[in-house]
């Protein structure tokens, strides 16, 4: 199992319609790409960093992760939405120790 | 639900006995503090950051999280082990969006 997470902040005002639309569209677009399990849209609530949201998803193995990464719906979402609407982010991926 | 995560790198050599001991002792010490659910010891595997490990745990609510935070076993672990053996870290906490 690989858990892929990304913590991020948007360029949109907090609480804006654009913010809601981004989170909703990400879930709609990405959650049912083949291989994606346990897709979660999360609020980042620690005051010890300045990110606002997170996505978390799990893949059975690296092959499933790679399939997601190059899936046209993911590639297009990164190009058309992520790169334009996200201000800063950090990707963190986990496997059981 | 609050998911508390911390991603980190140790001062110990990778693959060392000290590294193994730290991960084992953290799990032994922290996982059964009251309120802690789903405690996980994780390897960080993305090449897009330079952290090596992670812990993840869940709490039912902020009260349970606060109880963990001030529990003597957690306080002692931070002082005696974490502050001495961890080189760098980032705390990220999530709630469902």
mmCIF file of C-alpha atoms in Angstrom, chain B residues 6-90:
data_model
loop_
_atom_site.group_PDB
_atom_site.id
_atom_site.type_symbol
_atom_site.label_atom_id
_atom_site.label_comp_id
_atom_site.label_asym_id
_atom_site.label_seq_id
_atom_site.Cartn_x
_atom_site.Cartn_y
_atom_site.Cartn_z
ATOM 1 C CA UNK B 6 4.187 14.265 11.741
ATOM 2 C CA UNK B 7 6.720 13.671 8.981
ATOM 3 C CA UNK B 8 10.360 13.670 10.061
ATOM 4 C CA UNK B 9 13.971 12.678 9.568
ATOM 5 C CA UNK B 10 16.233 11.292 12.279
ATOM 6 C CA UNK B 11 19.801 12.178 13.131
ATOM 7 C CA UNK B 12 20.630 8.465 13.064
ATOM 8 C CA UNK B 13 22.161 6.746 10.053
ATOM 9 C CA UNK B 14 19.563 5.215 7.742
ATOM 10 C CA UNK B 15 19.139 1.545 8.566
ATOM 11 C CA UNK B 16 20.914 1.881 11.916
ATOM 12 C CA UNK B 17 19.950 0.110 15.116
ATOM 13 C CA UNK B 18 19.260 3.521 16.673
ATOM 14 C CA UNK B 19 16.778 4.266 13.917
ATOM 15 C CA UNK B 20 14.978 0.972 14.461
ATOM 16 C CA UNK B 21 14.948 1.545 18.218
ATOM 17 C CA UNK B 22 13.462 5.022 17.872
ATOM 18 C CA UNK B 23 10.606 3.833 15.667
ATOM 19 C CA UNK B 24 9.913 0.832 17.878
ATOM 20 C CA UNK B 25 10.036 2.817 21.110
ATOM 21 C CA UNK B 26 7.784 5.550 19.722
ATOM 22 C CA UNK B 27 5.126 3.000 18.850
ATOM 23 C CA UNK B 28 5.464 1.241 22.193
ATOM 24 C CA UNK B 29 5.313 4.497 24.142
ATOM 25 C CA UNK B 30 2.671 6.475 22.263
ATOM 26 C CA UNK B 31 0.243 4.082 20.600
ATOM 27 C CA UNK B 32 -1.651 3.125 23.743
ATOM 28 C CA UNK B 33 -1.905 6.549 25.334
ATOM 29 C CA UNK B 34 -5.635 7.039 25.998
ATOM 30 C CA UNK B 35 -7.460 8.555 23.037
ATOM 31 C CA UNK B 36 -4.952 7.457 20.391
ATOM 32 C CA UNK B 37 -6.537 5.525 17.521
ATOM 33 C CA UNK B 38 -5.011 4.016 14.377
ATOM 34 C CA UNK B 39 -1.394 4.744 15.353
ATOM 35 C CA UNK B 40 0.836 4.097 12.346
ATOM 36 C CA UNK B 41 4.603 4.093 11.847
ATOM 37 C CA UNK B 42 5.265 4.963 8.206
ATOM 38 C CA UNK B 43 8.142 5.285 5.780
ATOM 39 C CA UNK B 44 8.064 8.480 3.718
ATOM 40 C CA UNK B 45 8.793 7.402 0.129
ATOM 41 C CA UNK B 46 8.239 10.454 -2.074
ATOM 42 C CA UNK B 47 11.381 11.920 -3.642
ATOM 43 C CA UNK B 48 9.744 15.354 -3.603
ATOM 44 C CA UNK B 49 10.683 16.012 0.023
ATOM 45 C CA UNK B 50 13.573 14.996 2.251
ATOM 46 C CA UNK B 51 11.729 13.470 5.214
ATOM 47 C CA UNK B 52 12.148 9.768 5.912
ATOM 48 C CA UNK B 53 9.397 8.641 8.293
ATOM 49 C CA UNK B 54 5.996 9.551 9.568
ATOM 50 C CA UNK B 55 3.621 8.870 12.422
ATOM 51 C CA UNK B 56 -0.113 9.084 11.948
ATOM 52 C CA UNK B 57 -2.821 8.760 14.580
ATOM 53 C CA UNK B 58 -6.433 9.749 14.986
ATOM 54 C CA UNK B 59 -8.401 11.310 17.826
ATOM 55 C CA UNK B 60 -12.161 11.438 18.252
ATOM 56 C CA UNK B 61 -12.049 15.164 19.048
ATOM 57 C CA UNK B 62 -9.873 18.046 20.262
ATOM 58 C CA UNK B 63 -10.299 16.992 23.894
ATOM 59 C CA UNK B 64 -8.797 13.580 23.169
ATOM 60 C CA UNK B 65 -5.958 15.233 21.207
ATOM 61 C CA UNK B 66 -5.241 17.622 24.100
ATOM 62 C CA UNK B 67 -5.193 14.706 26.533
ATOM 63 C CA UNK B 68 -2.558 12.976 24.412
ATOM 64 C CA UNK B 69 -0.535 16.145 24.057
ATOM 65 C CA UNK B 70 -0.182 16.655 27.799
ATOM 66 C CA UNK B 71 0.011 12.975 28.775
ATOM 67 C CA UNK B 72 3.235 12.420 30.772
ATOM 68 C CA UNK B 73 4.338 9.581 28.500
ATOM 69 C CA UNK B 74 4.061 11.867 25.464
ATOM 70 C CA UNK B 75 5.703 14.822 27.230
ATOM 71 C CA UNK B 76 8.606 12.637 28.387
ATOM 72 C CA UNK B 77 9.022 11.056 24.955
ATOM 73 C CA UNK B 78 9.265 14.476 23.302
ATOM 74 C CA UNK B 79 11.829 15.680 25.831
ATOM 75 C CA UNK B 80 13.947 12.539 26.136
ATOM 76 C CA UNK B 81 13.818 11.099 22.623
ATOM 77 C CA UNK B 82 12.154 13.318 20.006
ATOM 78 C CA UNK B 83 14.117 16.499 20.761
ATOM 79 C CA UNK B 84 17.406 14.600 20.813
ATOM 80 C CA UNK B 85 17.001 12.182 17.918
ATOM 81 C CA UNK B 86 14.895 14.026 15.336
ATOM 82 C CA UNK B 87 16.711 16.290 12.898
ATOM 83 C CA UNK B 88 13.731 17.997 11.211
ATOM 84 C CA UNK B 89 9.979 17.551 11.126
ATOM 85 C CA UNK B 90 6.644 19.006 10.077
#
